[in-house]
Coordinates of C-alpha atoms in Angstrom, one line a residue:
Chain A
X219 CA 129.2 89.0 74.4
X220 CA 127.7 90.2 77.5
X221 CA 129.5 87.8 80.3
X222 CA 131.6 90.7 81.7
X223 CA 128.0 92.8 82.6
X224 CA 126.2 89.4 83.5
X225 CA 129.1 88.5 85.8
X226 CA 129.5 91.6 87.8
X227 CA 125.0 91.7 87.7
X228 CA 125.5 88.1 89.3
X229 CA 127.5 89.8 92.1
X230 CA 125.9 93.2 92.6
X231 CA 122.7 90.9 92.9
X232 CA 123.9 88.1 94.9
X233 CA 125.5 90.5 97.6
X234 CA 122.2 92.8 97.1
X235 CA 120.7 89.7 98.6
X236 CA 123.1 88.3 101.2
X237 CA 122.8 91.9 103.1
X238 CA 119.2 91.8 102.4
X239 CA 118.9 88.4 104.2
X240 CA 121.5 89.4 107.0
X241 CA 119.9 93.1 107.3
X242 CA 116.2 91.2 108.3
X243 CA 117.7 89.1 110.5
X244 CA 119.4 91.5 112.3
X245 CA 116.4 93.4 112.2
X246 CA 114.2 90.5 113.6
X247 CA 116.9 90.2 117.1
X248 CA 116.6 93.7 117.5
X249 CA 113.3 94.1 117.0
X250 CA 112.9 91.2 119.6
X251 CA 115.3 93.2 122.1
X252 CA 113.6 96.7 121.7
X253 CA 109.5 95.4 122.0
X254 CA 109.1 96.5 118.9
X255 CA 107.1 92.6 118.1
X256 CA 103.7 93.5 118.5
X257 CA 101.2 90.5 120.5
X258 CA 100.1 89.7 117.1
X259 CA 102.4 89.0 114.9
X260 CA 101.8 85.6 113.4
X261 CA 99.7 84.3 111.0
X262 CA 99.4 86.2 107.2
X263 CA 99.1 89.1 108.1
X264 CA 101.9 89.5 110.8
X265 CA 104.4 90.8 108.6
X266 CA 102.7 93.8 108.0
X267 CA 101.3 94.4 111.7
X268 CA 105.0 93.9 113.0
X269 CA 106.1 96.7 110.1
X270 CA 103.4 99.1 111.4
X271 CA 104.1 98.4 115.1
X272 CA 107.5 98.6 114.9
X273 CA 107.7 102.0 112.4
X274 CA 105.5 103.9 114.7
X275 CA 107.1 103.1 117.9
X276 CA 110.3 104.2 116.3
X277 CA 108.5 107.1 114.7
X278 CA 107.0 108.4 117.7
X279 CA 109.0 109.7 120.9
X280 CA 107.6 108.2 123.9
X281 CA 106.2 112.1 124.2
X282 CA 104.9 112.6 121.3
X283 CA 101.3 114.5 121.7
X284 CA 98.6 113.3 119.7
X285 CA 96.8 116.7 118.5
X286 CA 95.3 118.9 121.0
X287 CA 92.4 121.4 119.9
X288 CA 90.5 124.1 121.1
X289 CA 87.0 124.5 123.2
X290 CA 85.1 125.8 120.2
X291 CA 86.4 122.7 118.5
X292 CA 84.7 119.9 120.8
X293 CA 81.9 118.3 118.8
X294 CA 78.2 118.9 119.5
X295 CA 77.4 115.3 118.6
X296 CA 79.7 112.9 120.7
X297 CA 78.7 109.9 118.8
X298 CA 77.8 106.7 121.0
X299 CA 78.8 103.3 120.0
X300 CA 77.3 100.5 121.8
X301 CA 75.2 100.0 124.9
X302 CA 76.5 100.3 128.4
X303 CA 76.9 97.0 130.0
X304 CA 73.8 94.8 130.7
X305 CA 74.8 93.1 133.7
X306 CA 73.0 93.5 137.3
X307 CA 76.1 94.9 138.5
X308 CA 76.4 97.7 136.9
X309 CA 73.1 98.6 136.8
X310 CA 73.5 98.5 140.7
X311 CA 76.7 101.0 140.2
X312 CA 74.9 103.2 138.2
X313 CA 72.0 103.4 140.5
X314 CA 74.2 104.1 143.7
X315 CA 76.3 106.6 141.7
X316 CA 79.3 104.0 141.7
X317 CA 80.1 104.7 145.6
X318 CA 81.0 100.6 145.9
X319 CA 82.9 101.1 142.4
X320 CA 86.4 99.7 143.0
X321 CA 89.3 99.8 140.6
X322 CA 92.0 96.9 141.3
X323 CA 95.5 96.9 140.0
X324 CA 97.5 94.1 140.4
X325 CA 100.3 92.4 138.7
X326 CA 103.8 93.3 138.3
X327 CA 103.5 96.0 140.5
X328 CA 105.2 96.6 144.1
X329 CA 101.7 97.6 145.7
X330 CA 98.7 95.7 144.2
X331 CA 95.9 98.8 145.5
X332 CA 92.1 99.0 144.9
X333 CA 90.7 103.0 144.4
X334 CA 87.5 104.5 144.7
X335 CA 85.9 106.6 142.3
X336 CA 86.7 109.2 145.2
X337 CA 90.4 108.1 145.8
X338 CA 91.0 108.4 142.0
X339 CA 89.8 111.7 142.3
X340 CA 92.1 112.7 144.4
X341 CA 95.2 112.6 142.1
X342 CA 95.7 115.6 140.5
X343 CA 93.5 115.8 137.7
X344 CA 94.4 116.8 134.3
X345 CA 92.5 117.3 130.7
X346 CA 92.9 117.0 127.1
X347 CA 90.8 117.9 124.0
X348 CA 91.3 115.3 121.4
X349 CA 90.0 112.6 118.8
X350 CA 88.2 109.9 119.7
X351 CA 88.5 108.0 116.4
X352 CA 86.7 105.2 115.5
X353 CA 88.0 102.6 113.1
X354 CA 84.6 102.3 111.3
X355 CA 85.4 106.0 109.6
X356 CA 83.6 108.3 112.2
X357 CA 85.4 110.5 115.0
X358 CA 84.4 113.3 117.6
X359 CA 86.2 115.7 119.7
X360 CA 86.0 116.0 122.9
X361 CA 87.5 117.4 126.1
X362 CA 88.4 114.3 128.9
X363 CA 89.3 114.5 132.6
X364 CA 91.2 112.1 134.4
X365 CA 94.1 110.9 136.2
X366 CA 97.1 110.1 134.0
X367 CA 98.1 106.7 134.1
X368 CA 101.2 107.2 134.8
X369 CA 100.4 108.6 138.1
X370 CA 98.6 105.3 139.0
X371 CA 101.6 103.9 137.7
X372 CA 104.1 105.7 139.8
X373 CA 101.5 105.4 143.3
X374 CA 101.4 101.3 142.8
X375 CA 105.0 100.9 141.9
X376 CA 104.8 99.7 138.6
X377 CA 108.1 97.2 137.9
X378 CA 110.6 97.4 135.5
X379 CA 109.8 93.8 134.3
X380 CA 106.2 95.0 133.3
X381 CA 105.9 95.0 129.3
X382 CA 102.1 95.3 128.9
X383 CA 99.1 96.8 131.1
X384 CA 95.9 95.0 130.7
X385 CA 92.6 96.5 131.5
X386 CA 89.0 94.9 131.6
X387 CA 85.6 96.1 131.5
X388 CA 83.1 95.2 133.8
X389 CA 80.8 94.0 131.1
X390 CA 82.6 90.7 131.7
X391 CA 83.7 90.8 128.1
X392 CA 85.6 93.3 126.9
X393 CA 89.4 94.2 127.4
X394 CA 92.8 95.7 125.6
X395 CA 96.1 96.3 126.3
X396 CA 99.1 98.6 125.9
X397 CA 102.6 98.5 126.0
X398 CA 104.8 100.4 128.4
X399 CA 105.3 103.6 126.2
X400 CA 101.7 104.1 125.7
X401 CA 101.0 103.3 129.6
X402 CA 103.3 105.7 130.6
X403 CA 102.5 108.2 127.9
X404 CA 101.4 112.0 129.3
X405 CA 97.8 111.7 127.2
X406 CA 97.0 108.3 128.6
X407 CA 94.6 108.8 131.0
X408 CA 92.3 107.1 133.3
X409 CA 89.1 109.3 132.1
X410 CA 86.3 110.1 134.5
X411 CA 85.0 113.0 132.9
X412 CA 84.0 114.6 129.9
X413 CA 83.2 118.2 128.5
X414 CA 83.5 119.7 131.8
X415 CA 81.0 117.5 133.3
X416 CA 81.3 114.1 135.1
X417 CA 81.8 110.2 132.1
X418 CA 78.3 109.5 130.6
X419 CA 77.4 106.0 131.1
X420 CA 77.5 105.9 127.0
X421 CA 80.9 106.9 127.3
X422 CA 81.9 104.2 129.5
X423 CA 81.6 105.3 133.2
X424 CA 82.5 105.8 135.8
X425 CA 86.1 105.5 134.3
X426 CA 87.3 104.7 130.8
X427 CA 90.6 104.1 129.4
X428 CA 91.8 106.9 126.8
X429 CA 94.7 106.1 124.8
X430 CA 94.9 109.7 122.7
X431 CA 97.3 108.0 120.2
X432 CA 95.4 105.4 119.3
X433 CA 92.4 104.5 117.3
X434 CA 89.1 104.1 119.5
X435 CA 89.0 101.0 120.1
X436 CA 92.2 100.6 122.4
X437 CA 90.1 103.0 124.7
X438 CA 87.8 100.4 126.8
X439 CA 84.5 102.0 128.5
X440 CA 83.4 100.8 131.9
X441 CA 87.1 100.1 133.6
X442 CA 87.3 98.0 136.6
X443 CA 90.1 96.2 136.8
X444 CA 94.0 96.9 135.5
X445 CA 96.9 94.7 135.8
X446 CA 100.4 94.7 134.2
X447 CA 102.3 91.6 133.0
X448 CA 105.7 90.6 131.6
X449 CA 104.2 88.7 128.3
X450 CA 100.7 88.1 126.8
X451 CA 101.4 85.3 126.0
X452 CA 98.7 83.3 128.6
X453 CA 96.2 86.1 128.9
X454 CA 93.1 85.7 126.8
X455 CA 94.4 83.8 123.4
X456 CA 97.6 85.4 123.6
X457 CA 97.1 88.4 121.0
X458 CA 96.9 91.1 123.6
X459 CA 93.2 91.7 123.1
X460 CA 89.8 89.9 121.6
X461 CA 90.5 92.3 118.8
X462 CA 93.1 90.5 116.8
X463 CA 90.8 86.9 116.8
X464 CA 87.6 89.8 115.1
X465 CA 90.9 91.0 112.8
X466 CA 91.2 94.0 114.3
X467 CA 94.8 94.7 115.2
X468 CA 96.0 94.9 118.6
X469 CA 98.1 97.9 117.7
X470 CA 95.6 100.6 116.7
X471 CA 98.3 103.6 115.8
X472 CA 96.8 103.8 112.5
Chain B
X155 CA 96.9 83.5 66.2
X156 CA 99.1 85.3 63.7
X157 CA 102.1 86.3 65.8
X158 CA 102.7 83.2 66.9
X159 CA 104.0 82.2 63.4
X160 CA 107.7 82.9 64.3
X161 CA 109.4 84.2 61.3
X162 CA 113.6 83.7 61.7
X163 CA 114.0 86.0 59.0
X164 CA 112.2 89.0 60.9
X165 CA 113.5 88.3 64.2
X166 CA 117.0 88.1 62.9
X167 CA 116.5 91.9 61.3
X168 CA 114.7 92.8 64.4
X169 CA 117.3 91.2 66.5
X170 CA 119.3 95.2 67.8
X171 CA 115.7 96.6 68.7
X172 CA 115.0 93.3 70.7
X173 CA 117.7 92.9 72.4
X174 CA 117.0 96.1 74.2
X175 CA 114.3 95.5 76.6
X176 CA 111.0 97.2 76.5
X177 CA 110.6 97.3 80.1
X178 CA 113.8 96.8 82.6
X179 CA 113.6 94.0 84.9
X180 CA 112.9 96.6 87.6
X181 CA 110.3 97.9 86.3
X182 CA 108.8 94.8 85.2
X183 CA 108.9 93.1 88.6
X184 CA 107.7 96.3 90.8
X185 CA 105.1 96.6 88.0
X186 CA 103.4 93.1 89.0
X187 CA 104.1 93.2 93.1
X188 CA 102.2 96.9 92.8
X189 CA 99.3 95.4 90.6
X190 CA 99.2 92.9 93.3
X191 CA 99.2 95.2 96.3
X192 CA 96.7 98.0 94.6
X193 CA 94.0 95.3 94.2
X194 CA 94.4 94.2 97.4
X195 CA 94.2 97.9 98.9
X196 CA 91.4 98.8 96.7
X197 CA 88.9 95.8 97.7
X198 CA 90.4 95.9 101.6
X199 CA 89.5 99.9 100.9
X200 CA 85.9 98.9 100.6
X201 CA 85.6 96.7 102.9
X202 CA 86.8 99.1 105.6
X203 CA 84.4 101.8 103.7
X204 CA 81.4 100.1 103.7
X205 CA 81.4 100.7 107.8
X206 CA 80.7 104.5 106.9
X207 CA 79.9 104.9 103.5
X208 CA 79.9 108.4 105.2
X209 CA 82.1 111.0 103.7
X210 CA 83.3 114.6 106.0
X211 CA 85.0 117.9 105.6
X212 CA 87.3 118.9 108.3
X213 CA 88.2 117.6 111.5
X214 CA 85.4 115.0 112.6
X215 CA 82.2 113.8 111.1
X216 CA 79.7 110.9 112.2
X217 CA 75.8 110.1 111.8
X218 CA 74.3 113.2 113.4
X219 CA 76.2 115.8 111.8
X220 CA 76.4 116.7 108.5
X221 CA 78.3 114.9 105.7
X222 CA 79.8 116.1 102.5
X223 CA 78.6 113.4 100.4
X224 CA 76.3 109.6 100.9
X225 CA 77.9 107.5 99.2
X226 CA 75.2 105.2 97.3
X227 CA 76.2 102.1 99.7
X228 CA 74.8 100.4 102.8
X229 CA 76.4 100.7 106.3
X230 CA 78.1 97.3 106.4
X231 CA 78.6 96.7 110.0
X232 CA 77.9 93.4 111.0
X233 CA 79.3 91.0 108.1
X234 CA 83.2 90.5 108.9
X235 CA 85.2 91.7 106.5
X236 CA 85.9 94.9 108.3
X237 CA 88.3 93.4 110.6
X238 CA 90.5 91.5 107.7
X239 CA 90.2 94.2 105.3
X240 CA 92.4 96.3 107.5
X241 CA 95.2 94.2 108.0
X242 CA 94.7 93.6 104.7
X243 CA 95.2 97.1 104.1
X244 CA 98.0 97.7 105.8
X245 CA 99.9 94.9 104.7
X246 CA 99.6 95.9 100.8
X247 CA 100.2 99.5 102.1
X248 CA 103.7 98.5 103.2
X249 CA 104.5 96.4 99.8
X250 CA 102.7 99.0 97.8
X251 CA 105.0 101.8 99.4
X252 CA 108.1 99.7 99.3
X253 CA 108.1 99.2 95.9
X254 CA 107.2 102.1 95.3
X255 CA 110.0 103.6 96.8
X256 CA 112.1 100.7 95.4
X257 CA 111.0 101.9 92.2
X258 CA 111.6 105.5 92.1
X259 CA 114.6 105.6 93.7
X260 CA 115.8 103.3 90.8
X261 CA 113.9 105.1 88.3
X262 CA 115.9 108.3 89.7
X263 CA 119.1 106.5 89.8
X264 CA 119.1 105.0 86.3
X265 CA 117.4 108.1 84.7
X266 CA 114.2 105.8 83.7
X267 CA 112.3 108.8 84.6
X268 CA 113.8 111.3 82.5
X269 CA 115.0 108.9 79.7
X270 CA 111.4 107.3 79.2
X271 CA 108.5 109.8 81.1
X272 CA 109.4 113.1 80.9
X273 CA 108.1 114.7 77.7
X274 CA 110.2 116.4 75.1
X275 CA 109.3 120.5 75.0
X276 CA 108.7 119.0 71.2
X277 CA 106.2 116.7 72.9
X278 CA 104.2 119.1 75.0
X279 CA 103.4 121.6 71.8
X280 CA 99.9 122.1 71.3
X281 CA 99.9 119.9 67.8
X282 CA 101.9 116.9 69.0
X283 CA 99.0 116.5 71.6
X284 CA 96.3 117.5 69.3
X285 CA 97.8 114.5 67.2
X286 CA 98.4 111.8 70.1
X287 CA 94.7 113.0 71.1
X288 CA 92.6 112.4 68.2
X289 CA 94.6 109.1 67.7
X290 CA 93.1 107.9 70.7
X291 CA 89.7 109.4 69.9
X292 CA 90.3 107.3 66.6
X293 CA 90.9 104.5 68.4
X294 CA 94.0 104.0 65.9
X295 CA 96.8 101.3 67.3
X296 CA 100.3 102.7 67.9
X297 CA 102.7 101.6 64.6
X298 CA 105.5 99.1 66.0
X299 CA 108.0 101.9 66.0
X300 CA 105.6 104.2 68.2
X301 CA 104.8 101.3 70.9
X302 CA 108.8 101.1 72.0
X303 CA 107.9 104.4 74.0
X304 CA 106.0 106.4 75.2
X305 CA 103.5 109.2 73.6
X306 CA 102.9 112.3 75.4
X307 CA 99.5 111.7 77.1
X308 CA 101.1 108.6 78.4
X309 CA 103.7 110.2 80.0
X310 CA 102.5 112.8 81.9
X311 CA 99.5 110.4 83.1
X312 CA 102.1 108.0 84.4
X313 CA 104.1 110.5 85.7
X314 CA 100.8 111.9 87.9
X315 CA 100.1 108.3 89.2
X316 CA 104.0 108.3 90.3
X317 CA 104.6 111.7 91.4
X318 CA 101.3 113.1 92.6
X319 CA 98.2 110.7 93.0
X320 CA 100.8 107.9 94.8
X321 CA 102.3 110.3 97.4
X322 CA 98.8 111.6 98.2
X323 CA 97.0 108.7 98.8
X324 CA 100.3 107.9 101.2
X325 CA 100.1 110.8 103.0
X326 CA 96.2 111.1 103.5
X327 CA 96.5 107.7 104.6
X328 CA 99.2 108.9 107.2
X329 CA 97.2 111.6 108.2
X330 CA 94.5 109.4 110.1
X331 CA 97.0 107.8 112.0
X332 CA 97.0 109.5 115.9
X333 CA 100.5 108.2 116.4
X334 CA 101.6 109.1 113.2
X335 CA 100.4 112.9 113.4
X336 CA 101.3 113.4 116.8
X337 CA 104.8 113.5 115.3
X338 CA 104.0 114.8 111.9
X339 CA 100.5 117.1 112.5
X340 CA 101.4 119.2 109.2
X341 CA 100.4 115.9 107.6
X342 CA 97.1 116.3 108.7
X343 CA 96.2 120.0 109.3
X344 CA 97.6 120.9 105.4
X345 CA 94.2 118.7 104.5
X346 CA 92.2 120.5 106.9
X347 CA 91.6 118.0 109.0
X348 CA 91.5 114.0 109.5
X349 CA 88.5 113.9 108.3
X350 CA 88.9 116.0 105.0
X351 CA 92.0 113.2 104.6
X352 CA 89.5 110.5 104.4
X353 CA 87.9 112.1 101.8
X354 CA 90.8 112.9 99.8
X355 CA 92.0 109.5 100.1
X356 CA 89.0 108.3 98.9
X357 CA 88.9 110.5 96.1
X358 CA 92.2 109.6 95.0
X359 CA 91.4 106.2 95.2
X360 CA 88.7 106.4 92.7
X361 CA 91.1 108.3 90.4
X362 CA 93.6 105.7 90.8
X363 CA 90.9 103.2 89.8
X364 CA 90.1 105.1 87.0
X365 CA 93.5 105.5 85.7
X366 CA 93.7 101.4 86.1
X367 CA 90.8 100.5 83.8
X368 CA 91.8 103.0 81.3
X369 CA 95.4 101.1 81.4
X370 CA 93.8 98.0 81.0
X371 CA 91.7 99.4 78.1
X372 CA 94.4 100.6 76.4
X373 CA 96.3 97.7 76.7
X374 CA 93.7 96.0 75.3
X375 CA 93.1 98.7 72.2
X376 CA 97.2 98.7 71.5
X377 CA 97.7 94.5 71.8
X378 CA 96.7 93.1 74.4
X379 CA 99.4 89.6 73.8
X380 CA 102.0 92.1 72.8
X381 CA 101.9 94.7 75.6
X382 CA 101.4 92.1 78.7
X383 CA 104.2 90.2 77.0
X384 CA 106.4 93.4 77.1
X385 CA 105.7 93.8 80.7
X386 CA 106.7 90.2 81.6
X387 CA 109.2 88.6 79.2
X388 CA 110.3 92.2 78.6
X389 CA 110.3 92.4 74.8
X390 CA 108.1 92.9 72.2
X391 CA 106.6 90.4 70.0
X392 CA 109.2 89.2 66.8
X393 CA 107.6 90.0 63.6
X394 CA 104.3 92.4 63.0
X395 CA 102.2 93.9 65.5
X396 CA 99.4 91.0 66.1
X397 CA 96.2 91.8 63.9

């Protein structure tokens, strides 16, 4: 009595689901073409990191300015997480006031250069008041001074073939990376100061990554060594950072 | 159990009303993937809450300055569940907003909303809910006729968890995202602040709770077999309302 609604519901659903199927993979190639794959993608959960990665990236214009405040808004209490590293080196850079301090940068780049605290200094310096927002639920404001990356970028000759910049800490221990539109991204800075005055060692000097639109985490304290790469694929376990292994996820844009 | 004695004569009387479904496949289907993806947000909710069982007005808060409210909980940092419960999280956010949007675009499209939620003007007088009020307060079962829709209280709570408590948990979840508020900062300053989001997430979390176990209760109160049949097979039970 029904076949004439159940035959045209087979249809409707059966090519419902053929351009379902085709749509994703379409999707998948392009998403492969554009970066839009995040580091971690596999395993359960990859689905939805993928999703997030790619959503935001097409969300957000490569200029898109994570919220600026005002002076009266920096916090009073910057909150510290974590101790500064316990190593014999940099307690040797913190007593000398980090004159031997050397930043590397190496990798894809046409000019593989090593900067002084000074020599980073000496790009012009720009500032930003915004979030520092931790994952655990707690954030601060404050105001950071630095040299945009993308200066750094331009001075070494970054090349075109780079997908990812790495960066390490000096603790031995800890490092992150970010893809190309957040390296070159006008509030990703190379920080060396804070609240007018020069980085606290709590707060990762004498230079500390700041990635405004991310969560905290992505910004590493205690920076010493940067390089940029076509794949993460043989760095660390291959997830882009020792986050993803804790299940934290290498894309921290929410 | 009594309605399991299947009586031909009944079902064949019943057979117009049962051939109707209760619930639509749609509805059925993005009913269960939702359950799903809410209990999965809700306990990867408090996993990632127990690091800062801390709650803030405005734009920032941490130990040191003052909170709006303690929650009664210990600061969980060190067992690992933090890490997990936000992938977590954001994987069920993605199914729970798909099929959300799955579902009220179809709900919109086949009229579910206004057929079946939206009250009556008859509905929303003052003695129609006085009535559907003091039924509950009586505890009293819905007649068979009554449990093939919807009475007023239910609508316009299901129509809140749809059109008000779903969007604002989605959006105060947006607004602690840096990347997604450096496009959309409305998002976040409308709240007051990222940290006034948290808090309204938070709080509309508990209310969605809420709302869940008094679903379940009711369920429970109006036929429990009956009503979870409904929202799987799709129809009610043949014959009488189980005793």
């Amino acid at each position: 009595m029904s076949s004439p609604l159940s035959r045209r519901k087979l249809i409707t659903t059966g090519l419902a689901t053929a351009a379902g199927v085709s749509g994703l993979g379409v999707a998948a190639v392009l998403a492969q073409r554009y970066g839009l794959i995040p580091p971690d993608h596999g395993g359960i959960f990859g689905a939805g990191e993928t999703l997030t990665y790619a959503g935001q990236r097409l969300l957000t214009s490569h200029h898109s300015l994570a919220r600026e405040f005002n002076r009266s808004e920096i916090s009073k209490v910057a909150f510290v997480n974590g101790k500064p590293p316990q190593n014999e080196a940099y307690q040797r850079h913190v007593a000398g006031g980090f004159a031997d301090w050397r930043l590397t940068v190496d990798g894809l780049v046409a000019r593989p250069s090593s900067f002084s605290l000074a020599d980073l200094k000496r790009f012009p310096a720009r500032s930003q008041i915004t979030h520092q927002a931790c994952e655990e639920g707690w954030s601060f404001i404050a105001e950071w001074i630095g040299v945009p990356l993308s200066t750094v970028l331009n001075f070494v000759g970054v090349s075109a073939q780079a997908k990812y910049v790495v960066y390490y800490s000096l603790d031995g221990f800890w490092w992150d990376s970010i893809d190309m539109p957040d390296a070159w991204h006008p509030q990703t800075f190379l920080a060396y100061g804070m609240n007018g005055g020069e980085l606290p060692v709590d707060h990762g000097a004498p230079v500390r990554m700041k990635v405004a639109r991310q969560l905290g985490y992505k910004s590493v304290k205690y920076i010493s060594h940067i390089t940029f790469t076509d794949s993460m694929k043989h760095i660390g376990d291959g997830l882009g950072s020792p986050a993803p292994a804790a299940g934290y996820s290498w894309y921290a844009g929410i | 159990m009594a309605e399991s004695a299947y009586l031909p004569a009944v079902a064949i009387q019943n057979s117009k009303v049962l051939d109707s479904p209760r619930h639509s496949a749609l509805v059925r289907v993005t009913h269960w993937i939702h359950t799903l993806s809410f209990i999965a947000l809700v306990l990867s909710g408090i996993a990632i809450l127990l690091a800062h069982p801390r709650l803030y007005w405005g734009e920032t808060g941490a130990v040191g300055t003052p909170s709006l409210i303690d929650l009664p909980f210990p600061f969980v940092l060190e067992l690992q569940i933090r890490g997990p419960g936000r992938y977590l999280h954001f994987l069920s956010a993605w199914v729970f907003v798909l099929t959300g949007l799955l579902y009220v675009l179809s709900g919109l499209f086949t009229r579910h909303f206004w057929k079946n939620l939206v009250p009556s003007r008859v509905d929303l007088g003052w003695k129609s809910i006085r009535r559907v009020v003091s039924n509950h307060m009586h505890l009293k079962r819905p007649a068979a006729e009554e449990s093939r829709s919807y009475n007023v209280l239910q609508r316009l709570t299901y129509l809140a968890v749809v059109f008000l408590l779903s969007p604002l948990i989605i959006i105060t979840g947006l607004a602690m995202s840096p990347a997604v508020t450096s496009v959309f900062p409305v998002i976040v300053t409308v709240f007051g602040g990222q940290q006034s989001a948290r808090t309204i997430h938070f709080f509309v979390a508990v209310a969605l709770v809420l709302f869940l176990f008094v679903h379940i209760a009711m369920v429970c109160l109006a036929g429990f077999k009956n009503r979870m049949r409904a929202m799987i097979t799709g129809h009610n039970a043949a014959g009488k309302e189980p005793s």
